[in-house]
Short mmCIF file of C-alpha atoms in Angstrom, two decimals:
data_model
loop_
_atom_site.label_atom_id
_atom_site.label_comp_id
_atom_site.label_asym_id
_atom_site.label_seq_id
_atom_site.Cartn_x
_atom_site.Cartn_y
_atom_site.Cartn_z
CA MET A 1 -33.93 -65.91 7.76
CA LYS A 2 -31.02 -66.80 5.44
CA LYS A 3 -32.03 -63.68 3.28
CA ILE A 4 -31.70 -61.27 6.45
CA HIS A 5 -28.19 -62.62 7.18
CA PHE A 6 -27.35 -62.11 3.43
CA TYR A 7 -28.42 -58.61 3.64
CA ILE A 8 -26.61 -57.78 6.88
CA VAL A 9 -23.44 -59.17 5.50
CA LEU A 10 -23.82 -57.27 2.37
CA LEU A 11 -24.46 -54.10 4.01
CA PHE A 12 -21.43 -54.61 6.25
CA ILE A 13 -19.25 -55.06 3.33
CA ILE A 14 -20.61 -52.12 1.60
CA SER A 15 -20.17 -49.89 4.41
CA GLN A 16 -16.56 -51.12 4.85
CA ASN A 17 -15.93 -50.36 1.36
CA ILE A 18 -17.43 -46.75 1.62
CA GLN A 19 -15.47 -46.16 4.79
CA SER A 20 -12.03 -47.51 2.86
CA GLN A 21 -12.87 -44.98 0.16
CA SER A 22 -13.57 -41.85 2.40
CA SER A 23 -10.24 -42.76 4.13
CA LYS A 24 -8.21 -42.42 0.87
CA LEU A 25 -6.63 -39.04 0.36
CA SER A 26 -7.12 -37.14 -2.91
CA VAL A 27 -4.27 -35.95 -5.02
CA TYR A 28 -5.10 -32.50 -3.77
CA SER A 29 -4.30 -33.40 -0.19
CA GLU A 30 -1.49 -31.82 1.94
CA ILE A 31 0.48 -32.59 5.05
CA SER A 32 2.08 -30.31 7.08
CA ILE A 33 4.51 -29.82 9.82
CA ILE A 34 2.77 -27.27 12.24
CA THR A 35 4.97 -25.23 14.51
CA VAL A 36 3.71 -22.94 17.38
CA GLY A 37 5.49 -20.33 19.14
CA PRO A 38 6.07 -20.27 22.89
CA GLY A 39 3.31 -19.09 25.53
CA ASN A 40 3.32 -17.23 28.72
CA VAL A 41 3.68 -20.17 31.21
CA LEU A 42 6.37 -22.90 31.96
CA PHE A 43 4.83 -25.85 30.00
CA GLU A 44 4.07 -23.48 26.86
CA ALA A 45 7.70 -21.89 26.95
CA PHE A 46 9.19 -24.30 24.60
CA GLY A 47 6.36 -23.89 21.77
CA HIS A 48 4.46 -26.65 20.23
CA SER A 49 4.53 -29.02 17.14
CA ALA A 50 1.79 -30.95 15.43
CA ILE A 51 0.90 -32.45 12.09
CA ARG A 52 -1.88 -31.05 9.83
CA VAL A 53 -3.72 -33.18 7.26
CA LYS A 54 -5.75 -31.12 4.71
CA ASP A 55 -7.94 -32.53 1.74
CA PRO A 56 -10.49 -30.33 0.12
CA VAL A 57 -12.08 -33.22 -1.72
CA LEU A 58 -12.72 -35.01 1.56
CA ARG A 59 -13.55 -31.67 3.24
CA MET A 60 -11.05 -32.42 5.81
CA ASP A 61 -8.91 -30.20 7.72
CA ALA A 62 -7.52 -31.87 10.85
CA VAL A 63 -4.54 -31.55 13.21
CA TYR A 64 -3.07 -34.56 14.97
CA ASN A 65 -1.57 -33.27 18.33
CA TYR A 66 0.62 -35.40 20.48
CA GLY A 67 0.72 -32.63 22.95
CA LEU A 68 -2.52 -33.54 25.07
CA PHE A 69 -2.78 -34.34 28.83
CA ASP A 70 -5.26 -33.98 31.39
CA PHE A 71 -4.76 -32.66 34.87
CA ASN A 72 -7.61 -34.58 36.22
CA GLN A 73 -6.29 -37.91 35.15
CA PRO A 74 -5.76 -40.30 38.48
CA ASN A 75 -2.55 -39.58 40.33
CA PHE A 76 -1.57 -37.00 37.70
CA TYR A 77 0.87 -35.11 39.73
CA LEU A 78 2.34 -38.19 41.55
CA ASN A 79 2.77 -39.54 38.08
CA PHE A 80 4.47 -36.51 37.02
CA ILE A 81 6.92 -36.74 39.66
CA LYS A 82 7.55 -40.48 39.18
CA GLY A 83 8.27 -39.82 35.45
CA LYS A 84 5.03 -41.90 34.28
CA LEU A 85 3.21 -38.86 32.94
CA ILE A 86 0.69 -40.27 30.25
CA TYR A 87 0.18 -37.93 27.03
CA LYS A 88 -1.76 -38.75 24.27
CA ILE A 89 -2.44 -38.07 20.52
CA GLY A 90 -5.81 -36.02 19.71
CA LYS A 91 -7.46 -35.30 16.30
CA GLN A 92 -9.31 -32.08 16.21
CA SER A 93 -10.51 -29.42 13.68
CA PHE A 94 -7.58 -27.43 12.53
CA PRO A 95 -9.65 -24.19 12.29
CA ASN A 96 -10.56 -24.80 16.11
CA PHE A 97 -6.65 -25.26 16.63
CA LEU A 98 -5.88 -22.31 14.74
CA ALA A 99 -8.39 -20.10 16.65
CA SER A 100 -6.92 -21.26 20.12
CA TYR A 101 -3.55 -19.90 19.16
CA ASN A 102 -5.01 -16.90 17.68
CA TYR A 103 -6.77 -16.07 20.71
CA GLN A 104 -3.44 -16.77 22.86
CA LYS A 105 -1.54 -14.74 20.23
CA ARG A 106 1.12 -17.17 19.65
CA TRP A 107 2.78 -17.18 16.13
CA MET A 108 2.22 -20.38 13.88
CA LYS A 109 4.02 -21.70 10.67
CA ALA A 110 3.05 -24.35 8.46
CA GLN A 111 5.58 -26.43 6.27
CA VAL A 112 4.09 -28.61 3.55
CA LEU A 113 5.69 -31.92 3.10
CA ASN A 114 6.99 -32.93 -0.29
CA LEU A 115 5.40 -36.29 -0.33
CA SER A 116 4.18 -38.60 -2.97
CA GLN A 117 0.73 -39.72 -2.85
CA ASP A 118 1.44 -43.18 -1.34
CA GLU A 119 3.51 -41.51 1.21
CA LYS A 120 0.79 -39.02 2.22
CA GLN A 121 -1.67 -42.12 2.58
CA LYS A 122 0.60 -44.19 4.68
CA MET A 123 1.41 -41.22 7.00
CA PHE A 124 -2.28 -40.35 7.15
CA GLN A 125 -3.04 -43.86 7.97
CA LEU A 126 -0.60 -44.31 10.67
CA LEU A 127 -1.77 -40.91 12.25
CA GLU A 128 -5.37 -42.27 12.19
CA VAL A 129 -4.48 -45.52 13.80
CA ASN A 130 -2.24 -43.78 16.65
CA SER A 131 -5.38 -41.66 17.23
CA TYR A 132 -7.61 -44.57 18.01
CA PRO A 133 -8.61 -44.31 21.75
CA GLU A 134 -6.83 -47.86 22.41
CA ASN A 135 -3.50 -46.49 20.80
CA ALA A 136 -3.64 -42.86 21.66
CA ASN A 137 -1.81 -42.90 24.92
CA TYR A 138 2.06 -42.87 25.14
CA LEU A 139 4.65 -42.32 28.04
CA TYR A 140 5.85 -38.66 27.84
CA ASP A 141 9.44 -37.79 28.09
CA PRO A 142 10.13 -34.11 27.76
CA TYR A 143 13.49 -34.86 26.16
CA PHE A 144 13.27 -37.96 24.14
CA ASN A 145 9.53 -38.67 23.75
CA ASN A 146 7.31 -35.54 23.33
CA CYS A 147 5.01 -33.66 20.65
CA ALA A 148 8.30 -32.58 18.76
CA THR A 149 10.29 -35.88 18.77
CA LYS A 150 6.94 -37.64 17.42
CA LEU A 151 6.93 -35.72 14.28
CA ARG A 152 10.69 -36.65 13.72
CA ASP A 153 9.91 -40.37 14.35
CA ILE A 154 6.77 -40.56 12.27
CA THR A 155 8.45 -39.16 9.17
CA LYS A 156 11.28 -41.48 9.52
CA GLU A 157 8.94 -44.09 10.06
CA ILE A 158 7.24 -43.46 6.66
CA LEU A 159 10.02 -42.25 4.61
CA GLY A 160 12.86 -44.65 6.11
CA ASP A 161 16.44 -44.11 4.45
CA GLN A 162 14.90 -41.58 1.96
CA VAL A 163 14.75 -38.71 4.44
CA GLN A 164 18.10 -37.14 5.71
CA PHE A 165 17.77 -34.67 8.35
CA PRO A 166 20.71 -32.01 8.82
CA SER A 167 23.84 -33.10 10.45
CA SER A 168 24.14 -29.93 12.40
CA PHE A 169 22.63 -26.67 12.98
CA SER A 170 25.65 -24.33 13.70
CA ASN A 171 29.27 -24.50 14.40
CA GLU A 172 28.73 -24.51 18.00
CA ASP A 173 27.62 -27.79 19.61
CA TYR A 174 24.90 -27.46 22.34
CA THR A 175 23.88 -29.86 25.05
CA MET A 176 20.34 -30.49 25.85
CA ARG A 177 20.68 -28.28 29.08
CA GLN A 178 22.20 -25.53 26.93
CA LEU A 179 19.08 -25.52 24.47
CA MET A 180 16.91 -25.56 27.17
CA ASN A 181 18.44 -22.72 29.00
CA LYS A 182 18.17 -20.80 25.52
CA GLU A 183 14.50 -21.02 25.58
CA LEU A 184 13.66 -20.76 29.29
CA PRO A 185 15.38 -17.64 30.86
CA TRP A 186 17.91 -18.87 33.39
CA ASN A 187 16.75 -16.39 36.28
CA THR A 188 13.27 -17.90 36.53
CA TRP A 189 11.99 -20.30 39.03
CA GLY A 190 10.87 -22.58 36.37
CA ASN A 191 14.51 -22.87 34.97
CA PHE A 192 15.92 -23.00 38.42
CA GLY A 193 13.68 -25.92 39.38
CA ILE A 194 14.29 -27.93 36.07
CA ASN A 195 18.11 -27.49 36.47
CA LEU A 196 18.03 -28.63 40.21
CA ALA A 197 15.97 -31.60 39.51
CA LEU A 198 17.76 -33.15 36.52
CA GLY A 199 21.36 -34.63 36.37
CA ASN A 200 24.15 -34.52 34.11
CA THR A 201 22.73 -36.70 31.15
CA LEU A 202 21.41 -33.07 29.91
CA ASP A 203 25.38 -32.09 29.91
CA LYS A 204 26.43 -34.69 27.50
CA ALA A 205 27.15 -34.21 23.65
CA ILE A 206 24.18 -34.83 21.39
CA THR A 207 23.21 -35.48 17.88
CA SER A 208 21.43 -33.01 15.56
CA GLU A 209 18.33 -35.28 15.58
CA GLU A 210 18.30 -35.03 19.48
CA TYR A 211 17.94 -31.18 19.03
CA MET A 212 14.56 -31.93 17.80
CA TYR A 213 13.20 -32.42 21.22
CA LEU A 214 12.26 -28.59 20.83
CA PRO A 215 9.54 -27.31 18.18
CA ASP A 216 12.04 -24.62 17.09
CA TYR A 217 14.68 -27.25 15.96
CA VAL A 218 11.84 -29.51 14.42
CA TYR A 219 11.09 -26.57 12.35
CA LYS A 220 14.82 -25.71 11.43
CA ALA A 221 15.56 -29.53 10.76
CA PHE A 222 12.42 -30.03 8.44
CA LYS A 223 13.42 -27.06 6.81
CA ARG A 224 17.05 -27.99 5.55
CA ALA A 225 15.85 -31.74 5.38
CA LYS A 226 16.51 -33.72 2.14
CA LYS A 227 14.44 -36.55 0.46
CA THR A 228 15.55 -38.92 -1.89
CA LYS A 229 13.51 -39.18 -5.05
CA ASN A 230 14.36 -41.13 -8.30
CA SER A 231 18.14 -41.21 -6.94
CA LYS A 232 17.93 -37.36 -6.67
CA SER A 233 18.13 -35.35 -3.37
CA ILE A 234 15.18 -32.77 -3.07
CA SER A 235 13.77 -30.45 -0.18
CA LEU A 236 11.38 -32.39 1.97
CA ILE A 237 9.39 -29.08 2.41
CA LYS A 238 7.40 -28.22 -0.51
CA ASN A 239 6.29 -24.75 0.58
CA GLU A 240 5.94 -22.80 3.85
CA ASN A 241 3.24 -20.47 5.19
CA ILE A 242 2.84 -18.18 8.02
CA LEU A 243 -0.55 -18.82 9.56
CA LEU A 244 -0.36 -16.52 12.70
CA ASN A 245 2.05 -13.68 12.89
CA PHE A 246 2.55 -12.54 16.44
CA LYS A 247 5.55 -11.46 17.98
CA GLU A 248 7.22 -14.18 20.18
CA LYS A 249 6.23 -14.18 23.66
CA GLU A 250 8.86 -14.49 26.50
CA ILE A 251 8.73 -15.68 30.09
CA LYS A 252 9.44 -12.40 32.11
CA THR A 253 11.90 -12.49 34.92
CA GLN A 254 9.95 -11.22 37.94
CA TRP A 255 11.65 -9.15 40.83
CA TYR A 256 11.23 -12.27 43.19
CA ASN A 257 13.31 -14.23 40.93
CA PRO A 258 15.86 -16.85 42.36
CA PHE A 259 18.99 -14.94 42.28
CA PHE A 260 17.42 -11.83 44.00
CA ILE A 261 15.75 -14.19 46.74
CA PHE A 262 19.04 -16.25 47.55
CA SER A 263 21.26 -13.08 47.37
CA ILE A 264 19.09 -11.53 49.93
CA ILE A 265 19.28 -14.79 52.10
CA LEU A 266 23.07 -14.57 51.48
CA LEU A 267 23.48 -11.17 52.79
CA LEU A 268 21.37 -11.96 55.84
CA THR A 269 23.66 -14.87 56.72
CA LEU A 270 26.59 -12.64 55.99
CA VAL A 271 25.46 -10.24 58.62
CA ILE A 272 24.20 -12.86 61.27
CA THR A 273 27.70 -14.50 60.79
CA TYR A 274 29.45 -11.41 61.33
CA ARG A 275 27.41 -10.58 64.58
CA ASP A 276 28.15 -14.19 65.65
CA GLN A 277 31.74 -13.87 65.38
CA LYS A 278 31.94 -10.72 67.47
CA ARG A 279 29.97 -12.23 70.01
CA ASN A 280 31.85 -15.58 69.68
CA LYS A 281 28.33 -17.37 69.74
CA ARG A 282 26.20 -19.20 67.25
CA SER A 283 22.80 -18.70 66.08
CA LYS A 284 21.36 -22.10 66.17
CA TRP A 285 18.09 -21.44 64.21
CA VAL A 286 20.16 -20.21 61.30
CA ASP A 287 22.22 -23.49 61.28
CA PHE A 288 19.20 -25.50 61.66
CA SER A 289 17.52 -23.79 58.73
CA LEU A 290 20.41 -24.13 56.29
CA PHE A 291 21.22 -27.72 57.12
CA PHE A 292 17.46 -28.68 57.23
CA VAL A 293 16.61 -27.23 53.83
CA THR A 294 19.60 -28.47 52.12
CA GLY A 295 18.88 -31.88 53.59
CA LEU A 296 15.41 -31.81 52.39
CA VAL A 297 16.39 -30.86 48.67
CA GLY A 298 18.92 -33.70 48.93
CA LEU A 299 16.20 -36.18 49.74
CA LEU A 300 14.18 -35.09 46.83
CA ILE A 301 17.23 -35.20 44.52
CA CYS A 302 17.90 -38.73 45.88
CA PHE A 303 14.23 -39.73 45.34
CA LEU A 304 14.15 -38.51 41.62
CA TRP A 305 17.44 -40.32 40.98
CA PHE A 306 16.77 -43.61 42.58
CA PHE A 307 12.89 -43.96 42.85
CA THR A 308 11.54 -42.74 39.63
CA ASP A 309 11.53 -43.38 35.91
CA HIS A 310 13.07 -40.02 34.96
CA PHE A 311 15.73 -40.66 32.31
CA THR A 312 17.54 -37.43 33.13
CA ALA A 313 17.25 -37.30 36.86
CA PRO A 314 20.22 -39.74 37.75
CA ASN A 315 23.75 -38.51 38.33
CA ASN A 316 22.63 -35.24 39.74
CA PHE A 317 25.79 -33.36 41.33
CA HIS A 318 23.48 -31.02 43.23
CA PHE A 319 23.72 -33.72 45.91
CA LEU A 320 27.24 -32.29 46.78
CA TRP A 321 25.79 -29.29 48.33
CA ALA A 322 22.10 -30.45 49.01
CA PHE A 323 23.34 -33.21 50.89
CA ALA A 324 20.53 -35.41 52.34
CA PRO A 325 22.06 -36.49 55.74
CA ASN A 326 22.26 -32.73 56.47
CA ILE A 327 18.35 -33.13 57.44
CA CYS A 328 19.45 -35.38 60.40
CA ILE A 329 22.42 -32.95 61.36
CA SER A 330 20.07 -29.84 61.60
CA PHE A 331 18.56 -31.50 64.68
CA VAL A 332 21.99 -32.01 66.15
CA LEU A 333 22.71 -28.32 65.63
CA LEU A 334 19.94 -27.35 67.78
CA LYS A 335 21.95 -28.48 70.72
CA LYS A 336 23.76 -25.96 72.80
CA LYS A 337 26.81 -28.16 73.09
CA LEU A 338 27.65 -30.00 70.12
CA PRO A 339 29.47 -33.55 69.88
CA SER A 340 33.25 -33.37 68.88
CA TRP A 341 32.49 -35.38 65.59
CA VAL A 342 30.21 -32.51 64.22
CA SER A 343 33.48 -30.61 63.50
CA LYS A 344 34.60 -33.50 61.11
CA TYR A 345 31.28 -33.77 59.54
CA ILE A 346 31.46 -29.86 58.55
CA LYS A 347 35.10 -30.27 57.39
CA GLY A 348 33.76 -33.04 54.92
CA TYR A 349 30.75 -31.00 54.02
CA LEU A 350 33.22 -28.06 53.12
CA LEU A 351 35.27 -30.45 50.82
CA MET A 352 31.87 -31.35 49.15
CA LEU A 353 31.10 -27.72 48.47
CA SER A 354 34.55 -27.13 47.01
CA LEU A 355 33.76 -30.25 44.72
CA THR A 356 30.51 -28.46 43.66
CA ILE A 357 32.61 -25.64 42.07
CA VAL A 358 34.90 -28.14 40.46
CA VAL A 359 31.86 -30.04 38.91
CA SER A 360 30.74 -26.89 37.54
CA VAL A 361 33.85 -25.32 36.30
CA THR A 362 35.05 -28.52 34.61
CA GLY A 363 31.73 -28.98 32.87
CA ILE A 364 30.64 -32.36 34.43
CA GLN A 365 27.45 -30.72 35.03
CA GLN A 366 26.19 -27.14 34.47
CA PHE A 367 24.60 -25.49 37.26
CA SER A 368 22.20 -22.35 37.22
CA PHE A 369 24.01 -18.99 38.10
CA ALA A 370 21.02 -19.00 40.99
CA VAL A 371 22.98 -21.61 42.72
CA LEU A 372 25.96 -19.24 43.44
CA PRO A 373 24.43 -17.36 46.29
CA ILE A 374 23.47 -20.58 47.92
CA ILE A 375 27.04 -22.14 47.58
CA ALA A 376 28.62 -18.88 48.76
CA MET A 377 26.06 -18.89 52.00
CA LEU A 378 26.91 -22.37 52.93
CA PHE A 379 30.60 -21.77 52.40
CA VAL A 380 30.62 -18.94 54.71
CA ARG A 381 28.23 -20.45 57.58
CA ASN A 382 30.02 -23.87 57.53
CA PHE A 383 33.43 -22.26 57.54
CA TYR A 384 32.54 -20.18 60.42
CA LEU A 385 31.09 -23.20 62.13
CA TYR A 386 34.36 -25.26 61.67
CA LYS A 387 36.60 -22.44 63.20
CA LEU A 388 34.15 -22.03 66.17
CA LEU A 389 34.05 -25.76 66.81
CA THR A 390 37.87 -26.39 66.46
CA SER A 391 38.75 -23.23 68.56
CA LYS A 392 37.01 -24.62 71.44
CA LYS A 393 38.93 -27.70 71.63
#
């Protein structure tokens, strides 16, 4: 029995030794930053980043992908709204990864990192440990903790003060919102929705490293990054390869875009208001619709601001026009004879609409151009209501 125990322990030690040796990268190994171009849908619009580990001696060619999520995970959409979306890192065959983007016709570039053997081994081991099932999940944030920022953070963890990313990318400073708007056309529903939901955290000055929430800037930053070796500054990138050479995809603006739809509603509101003025009457259903919808949007903004973990949702000045109490006032406006205090409420609301313009012009928060027809529509209708109510006193 003792011999059996001895052989079991010996076999375990041998297997662990073999596993340890098989995990040791050869001198022919390469670790690369992989950047993929944008796709056709909203969550692909900003491109993708991953890390490739290739070792011909170990017959290994794997990609470590921090951009995995599961629509079927419990409460996926609720967690997304609450800012508690779980992403994870996955390890997969690089040829399969390449084939997937080749099928989607999205360009792909590889930047081979200029690392020592010890640095390659440390990065590989870190990626391996992170990909274990018990470590794979992480709390995703589209601006501060995503598939792109993970590559920056891992590189800094391995190289520490030896790596220096560029201090700037251009003479013009961008905010996170401006960077996002460069990637996603302004007159799309995706751009409109994101800008509507998020507050002025996106409008503050950012560092060059914070640009790296976008894969394009991960690529640019690594391309210009320097590494200290033997007291000398060398390029962090050894060489670069184009793996897939496709034309960059763009999300197209549809005819039913936000600006067009809201402009049509503005035109209808102008026509109805002009008719009401001629008749000295009020179309109650128009007032109810405008106040109910803006109040409903205001409730959503308040929910994202105060009841979720979205870091970028607070301080959202869209609440000035999407005013949550409007949802209650909408039902009051269904009455034929309105209380006297309604005129005071509308006067205050007109002031808030004016402040919306001030906030936008001064740069406190940048609004989408698609909001302009909404603001104009609310101004016109509320100004008419105020004049109508005060003239009957």
